[in-house]
Structures are given as structure tokens and as C-alpha cells.
Tab-separated table of C-alpha atoms in Angstrom:
chain	number	residue	atom	x	y	z
A	818	GLU	CA	141.056	-2.098	-37.329
A	819	GLY	CA	138.403	-3.677	-35.159
A	820	ARG	CA	140.732	-5.178	-32.546
A	821	TYR	CA	138.667	-3.720	-29.692
A	822	PRO	CA	134.971	-4.564	-30.181
A	823	ARG	CA	134.002	-2.679	-27.017
A	824	TYR	CA	135.619	-0.133	-24.793
A	825	GLU	CA	134.760	1.516	-21.489
A	826	GLU	CA	136.656	4.317	-19.794
A	827	ILE	CA	136.328	6.974	-17.084
A	828	TYR	CA	138.454	10.064	-17.692
A	829	ALA	CA	138.690	13.714	-16.695
A	830	LEU	CA	138.613	16.722	-18.963
A	831	ARG	CA	138.556	20.494	-18.527
A	832	ARG	CA	135.303	22.093	-19.679
A	833	PRO	CA	136.179	25.022	-22.010
A	834	ARG	CA	133.473	27.448	-20.970
A	835	ASP	CA	134.319	27.592	-17.260
A	836	ARG	CA	137.607	25.660	-17.052
A	837	GLN	CA	136.149	23.253	-14.497
A	838	ILE	CA	137.281	19.621	-14.311
A	839	VAL	CA	134.514	17.162	-15.145
A	840	TRP	CA	134.543	13.355	-15.161
A	841	ILE	CA	133.174	11.396	-18.104
A	842	HIS	CA	132.138	7.771	-18.242
A	843	ALA	CA	132.294	6.644	-21.880
A	844	VAL	CA	131.179	3.333	-23.381
A	845	GLY	CA	131.594	2.386	-27.038
A	846	GLN	CA	130.649	-0.614	-29.146
A	847	LEU	CA	132.068	-1.632	-32.505
A	848	VAL	CA	129.705	-2.696	-35.335
A	849	ARG	CA	130.856	-5.056	-38.090
A	850	ASP	CA	129.383	-5.880	-41.483
A	851	ALA	CA	128.464	-9.344	-42.712
A	852	ALA	CA	132.097	-9.955	-43.706
A	853	GLY	CA	133.250	-9.136	-40.209
A	854	GLN	CA	134.732	-5.791	-41.148
A	855	PRO	CA	134.290	-2.822	-38.782
A	856	VAL	CA	131.914	-0.265	-40.276
A	857	MET	CA	131.012	2.003	-37.399
A	858	MET	CA	131.277	2.672	-33.683
A	859	TYR	CA	128.495	3.900	-31.494
A	860	GLY	CA	128.519	4.803	-27.801
A	861	VAL	CA	127.419	7.043	-24.968
A	862	ALA	CA	129.207	9.447	-22.720
A	863	GLN	CA	127.839	10.408	-19.310
A	864	ASP	CA	128.925	13.164	-16.908
A	865	VAL	CA	129.738	11.349	-13.629
A	866	THR	CA	131.336	14.282	-11.855
A	867	LYS	CA	128.829	14.264	-8.966
A	868	GLN	CA	129.316	10.536	-8.569
A	869	LYS	CA	133.128	10.905	-8.486
A	870	HIS	CA	132.867	13.678	-5.874
A	871	ALA	CA	130.532	11.516	-3.810
A	872	GLU	CA	133.009	8.576	-4.034
A	873	GLU	CA	135.863	10.893	-2.989
A	874	GLU	CA	133.842	12.200	-0.040
A	875	LEU	CA	132.999	8.635	0.984
A	876	ARG	CA	136.679	7.658	0.855
A	877	PHE	CA	137.548	10.701	2.942
A	878	ARG	CA	134.873	9.863	5.532
A	879	ASN	CA	136.041	6.278	5.749
A	880	LEU	CA	139.670	7.448	6.136
A	881	LEU	CA	138.552	9.946	8.838
A	882	LEU	CA	136.648	7.269	10.727
A	883	SER	CA	139.500	4.759	10.556
A	884	THR	CA	141.989	7.460	11.693
A	885	GLN	CA	139.732	8.451	14.617
A	886	GLN	CA	139.501	4.823	15.653
A	887	GLU	CA	143.235	4.264	15.578
A	888	VAL	CA	144.149	7.425	17.515
A	889	SER	CA	141.457	6.844	20.127
A	890	ILE	CA	142.560	6.013	23.689
A	891	ASP	CA	139.689	3.506	23.773
A	892	GLY	CA	139.620	0.002	22.443
A	893	ILE	CA	136.795	-0.031	19.895
A	894	LEU	CA	134.757	-2.965	18.632
A	895	VAL	CA	131.916	-2.544	16.131
A	896	LEU	CA	129.336	-5.299	15.551
A	897	ASP	CA	126.613	-5.519	12.890
A	898	ASP	CA	122.974	-6.265	13.591
A	899	ALA	CA	123.684	-10.006	13.488
A	900	GLY	CA	126.579	-9.737	15.938
A	901	GLY	CA	129.343	-10.115	13.387
A	902	ILE	CA	132.518	-8.069	13.754
A	903	VAL	CA	132.494	-5.107	11.370
A	904	SER	CA	135.422	-3.104	12.634
A	905	TYR	CA	137.943	-2.829	15.462
A	906	ASN	CA	141.089	-0.838	16.264
A	907	GLN	CA	144.550	-1.867	17.406
A	908	LYS	CA	143.875	-0.517	20.924
A	909	PHE	CA	141.111	-3.112	21.330
A	910	LEU	CA	143.584	-5.926	20.467
A	911	HIS	CA	146.170	-4.431	22.823
A	912	ILE	CA	144.138	-3.913	25.975
A	913	TRP	CA	142.296	-7.246	25.625
A	914	ASP	CA	145.410	-9.087	24.441
A	915	VAL	CA	143.356	-10.688	21.662
A	916	SER	CA	145.103	-12.161	18.661
A	917	PRO	CA	144.343	-10.529	15.259
A	918	GLU	CA	143.288	-13.875	13.879
A	919	ILE	CA	140.348	-14.020	16.270
A	920	VAL	CA	138.802	-10.664	15.182
A	921	GLN	CA	139.774	-11.180	11.544
A	922	SER	CA	137.538	-14.246	11.628
A	923	ARG	CA	134.655	-11.735	12.083
A	924	SER	CA	133.202	-14.106	14.671
A	925	ASP	CA	131.837	-12.392	17.735
A	926	VAL	CA	131.662	-15.817	19.413
A	927	GLN	CA	135.430	-16.307	19.264
A	928	ALA	CA	136.154	-12.729	20.359
A	929	LEU	CA	133.674	-12.986	23.262
A	930	ARG	CA	135.168	-16.283	24.394
A	931	ALA	CA	138.640	-14.689	24.458
A	932	MET	CA	137.295	-11.739	26.521
A	933	LEU	CA	135.291	-13.822	28.968
A	934	GLU	CA	138.375	-15.854	29.872
A	935	LYS	CA	139.987	-12.710	31.277
A	936	LEU	CA	137.079	-11.450	33.419
A	937	THR	CA	136.511	-11.983	37.121
A	938	ASP	CA	132.723	-12.103	36.486
A	939	PRO	CA	132.244	-13.585	33.003
A	940	ASP	CA	128.637	-14.600	33.778
A	941	GLY	CA	127.701	-11.051	34.676
A	942	PHE	CA	129.194	-9.628	31.494
A	943	LEU	CA	127.539	-12.351	29.418
A	944	GLU	CA	124.209	-11.503	31.098
A	945	LYS	CA	124.685	-7.841	30.163
A	946	ILE	CA	125.373	-8.760	26.515
A	947	SER	CA	122.300	-10.955	26.361
A	948	TYR	CA	120.230	-8.129	27.799
A	949	LEU	CA	121.487	-5.672	25.180
A	950	TYR	CA	120.763	-8.134	22.377
A	951	SER	CA	117.173	-8.198	23.506
A	952	HIS	CA	117.036	-4.444	24.144
A	953	ALA	CA	118.858	-3.288	21.020
A	954	THR	CA	118.255	0.450	21.392
A	955	GLU	CA	119.587	0.776	24.968
A	956	THR	CA	123.041	2.016	25.992
A	957	SER	CA	125.262	0.501	28.651
A	958	HIS	CA	128.001	1.850	30.921
A	959	ASP	CA	129.821	-0.367	33.401
A	960	GLU	CA	133.178	-1.022	35.035
A	961	ILE	CA	134.502	-4.558	34.539
A	962	ALA	CA	137.280	-6.245	36.498
A	963	LEU	CA	139.854	-8.542	34.948
A	964	ARG	CA	141.583	-11.484	36.596
A	965	ASP	CA	144.982	-9.858	36.222
A	966	GLY	CA	143.885	-6.906	38.404
A	967	LYS	CA	143.093	-4.476	35.630
A	968	MET	CA	139.843	-2.494	35.509
A	969	PHE	CA	138.070	-1.410	32.277
A	970	ASP	CA	135.441	1.264	31.709
A	971	CYS	CA	132.979	-0.296	29.260
A	972	TYR	CA	130.472	1.758	27.246
A	973	SER	CA	128.207	0.397	24.539
A	974	ALA	CA	125.657	2.134	22.294
A	975	PRO	CA	123.427	1.097	19.390
A	976	MET	CA	124.057	2.301	15.828
A	977	VAL	CA	120.693	3.591	14.648
A	978	GLY	CA	120.039	5.356	11.359
A	979	ALA	CA	117.881	8.416	10.707
A	980	ASP	CA	115.102	6.004	9.742
A	981	GLN	CA	115.469	4.331	13.192
A	982	LYS	CA	116.785	1.174	11.578
A	983	TYR	CA	119.148	-0.751	13.863
A	984	TYR	CA	122.517	-1.373	12.196
A	985	GLY	CA	124.513	-2.880	15.077
A	986	ARG	CA	126.354	-1.950	18.259
A	987	ILE	CA	129.617	-0.216	19.104
A	988	TRP	CA	131.668	-0.991	22.185
A	989	TYR	CA	134.312	1.222	23.856
A	990	PHE	CA	136.758	-0.170	26.370
A	991	ARG	CA	139.159	2.050	28.368
A	992	ASP	CA	141.811	0.831	30.779
A	993	ILE	CA	141.118	2.774	34.014
A	994	THR	CA	143.348	0.650	36.245
A	995	GLU	CA	145.710	3.444	37.253
A	996	ARG	CA	142.818	5.842	37.867
A	997	LYS	CA	141.081	3.365	40.154
A	998	LYS	CA	144.325	2.762	42.066
A	999	ALA	CA	144.724	6.544	42.456
A	1000	GLU	CA	141.102	6.838	43.681
A	1001	ALA	CA	141.675	4.057	46.190
A	1002	GLN	CA	144.851	5.718	47.476
A	1003	LEU	CA	143.079	9.062	47.747
A	1004	SER	CA	140.194	7.470	49.605
A	1005	GLN	CA	142.667	5.896	52.063
A	1006	TYR	CA	144.449	9.197	52.472
A	1007	GLU	CA	141.096	10.943	53.106
A	1008	ARG	CA	140.250	8.437	55.820
A	1009	ILE	CA	143.634	9.040	57.540
A	1010	VAL	CA	143.357	12.796	57.249
A	1011	ALA	CA	139.804	12.802	58.585
A	1012	GLU	CA	140.979	11.355	61.890
A	1013	ILE	CA	143.799	13.946	62.443
A	1014	PRO	CA	142.723	16.731	64.882
A	1015	ASP	CA	144.873	19.357	63.103
A	1016	PHE	CA	143.401	21.619	60.400
A	1017	ILE	CA	144.312	20.015	57.099
A	1018	SER	CA	143.435	21.067	53.523
A	1019	LEU	CA	144.769	20.122	50.086
A	1020	VAL	CA	144.669	22.863	47.441
A	1021	ASP	CA	145.983	23.250	43.894
A	1022	HIS	CA	148.186	26.078	42.568
A	1023	ASP	CA	145.151	28.332	42.235
A	1024	GLY	CA	144.192	27.828	45.842
A	1025	ARG	CA	141.253	25.628	44.920
A	1026	TYR	CA	140.241	23.100	47.600
A	1027	LEU	CA	140.695	19.459	46.675
A	1028	LEU	CA	140.399	17.946	50.157
A	1029	VAL	CA	139.652	19.160	53.686
A	1030	ASN	CA	139.311	17.300	56.964
A	1031	GLU	CA	136.600	17.529	59.605
A	1032	ALA	CA	138.703	19.755	61.880
A	1033	TYR	CA	139.142	22.284	59.056
A	1034	LEU	CA	135.406	22.288	58.315
A	1035	LYS	CA	134.535	22.832	61.998
A	1036	ALA	CA	137.017	25.690	62.282
A	1037	TYR	CA	135.400	27.541	59.412
A	1038	GLN	CA	131.858	26.268	60.146
A	1039	LYS	CA	131.453	24.987	56.557
A	1040	ARG	CA	130.077	21.872	54.962
A	1041	ARG	CA	132.400	19.866	52.694
A	1042	GLU	CA	130.390	20.719	49.578
A	1043	GLU	CA	130.765	24.415	50.385
A	1044	LEU	CA	134.549	24.211	50.058
A	1045	ILE	CA	135.548	21.444	47.620
A	1046	GLY	CA	135.984	23.036	44.250
A	1047	LYS	CA	135.967	26.518	45.702
A	1048	THR	CA	139.062	28.663	46.322
A	1049	ILE	CA	140.679	30.150	49.405
A	1050	ALA	CA	139.739	33.554	47.954
A	1051	ASP	CA	136.075	32.483	48.053
A	1052	LEU	CA	136.501	31.719	51.737
A	1053	ILE	CA	138.537	34.682	53.027
A	1054	GLY	CA	138.079	37.284	50.289
A	1055	ALA	CA	140.184	38.223	47.298
A	1056	ASP	CA	142.193	40.942	49.073
A	1057	ALA	CA	143.144	38.720	52.007
A	1058	PHE	CA	144.028	35.894	49.658
A	1059	ALA	CA	146.289	38.140	47.503
A	1060	THR	CA	147.964	39.614	50.584
A	1061	TYR	CA	148.459	36.542	52.808
A	1062	SER	CA	147.675	33.227	51.079
A	1063	ARG	CA	148.982	33.813	47.537
A	1064	PRO	CA	152.630	34.504	48.550
A	1065	ARG	CA	152.597	31.458	50.859
A	1066	LEU	CA	151.167	29.229	48.166
A	1067	ASP	CA	153.772	30.427	45.670
A	1068	ARG	CA	156.587	29.634	48.083
A	1069	ALA	CA	155.059	26.212	48.883
A	1070	PHE	CA	154.805	25.262	45.216
A	1071	MET	CA	158.440	26.312	44.786
A	1072	GLY	CA	159.388	23.737	47.390
A	1073	GLU	CA	159.715	25.853	50.494
A	1074	THR	CA	158.377	24.614	53.762
């Protein structure tokens, strides 16, 4: 009746010869006579199956990337080649305590200002950022301290294509506060243990040395690097370890003294 002068549609059909699903992009145009009456319709139909598959693969890759970002233990911030915010995950907002409105503005200036306010050395971090802007292909790995006592591991790398074109930079931030506290406590413990004249060693369930003091090293005439990471069996032999040390370790890890 001529109510639709033009139509365009993408649809799927099953090809009879091999029963495969193909996607068709069809466009048609109505032709009218001098009196305005429809007389014919012409159009073209194009097989766009490869294009549809490419679009589906792209959607899958984007979904995969967004899922990887959101399940990451790192706070992630992605900037384009002009410094604008391209992407970020919820972990980034959480560990930096940045409002969504700031990153949704896509302004790296606002996000950077919010981050600098929390650092003990904002000038040093700003200097590192300025350096990376002028050395776009370099990576960076630092530990940064916050005013509230937290410590972040900060890693940044450029996004460079196969053609060596620079597309921007990605930042990873990981809260390592508890790890640094544990390292400090262990260091303090090591200093205390080192001064004790008794033979002291710390081993795991497999009898692998984690810590030894100077008295222990002197008794066995070993350097620290010769024991740390090695096992008691390496030191006294597998048979002696199985006969004497293994039963004692098992009892110790069961809580006996």
C-alpha cells in the first residue's frame, strides 16, 4: 500500500544447504509513479555474518575486561593519551575513598587532586606523574604512604599498540598496609632473636627454614642464605629428618610443647 517508503532490517536465517545460521542486512526502497502510487520495490541484501560474529566477540572481550577489572584485588585507573579517565573499577573508588562523581567527570585533574590530598608526599607523587607524562613509554613501580597510615603499592604502565602507538596509561593500586605492618613486626622479631644466645630457628610444616639467628648459624657453620628457604632435611639428611625431626615437628604443629 506504500505506507513504508523505505525499510531496513537485520535478521537471521538458516541456510538450507548446510543448516548454518547467517545474518542478513536488508535495505529496500519503494518507488512510486507520477500519481504517487507504489509501482515497485528495489533493495539489496548483504551477508553480515562475519560482522555480527566480530561484534559478539567484541562484546565478549569488553565483558571479560570489565569482569577482570571488578574482581581484581587492585584499584585500577585507565587514562587515555590526553590524560582523561577512560575506565576505573570499584576497588579504585574504595581504597582511595574517591566519590563516583569525581571519576565520572572523566577529569584526571579532579581525581588527582582528591588523591594528592591523602598522600604524605603529594609533591613526590606529582613529580612522578609529570615524569611519566614526558616519558610515556616507561613503567613505574613505587610504594606510596597515605596520611591515615595506609601504604599502597603503585604500578603504572603505558598502553601501546602493535604499531607502537601510545594510547594512554593504566595505574594499579594495591593496599599493602597489613603486609608492611607484618614485615615491620617480623623485622623487629628478627632483631630480638638475633641477640639471643640460644639456638633459634623458625620453620614451616615442611621443615623449611623461615628464620634463624646468629647462634644457630654459628653452631652449624652456615651462612644465612644457605639455610633460609632450605629444609631441615637439606641440612641433616633425609633419613635423619624422617627419624628424628619429622615426628617432633608433627607434635609441635599439633600444639605439643
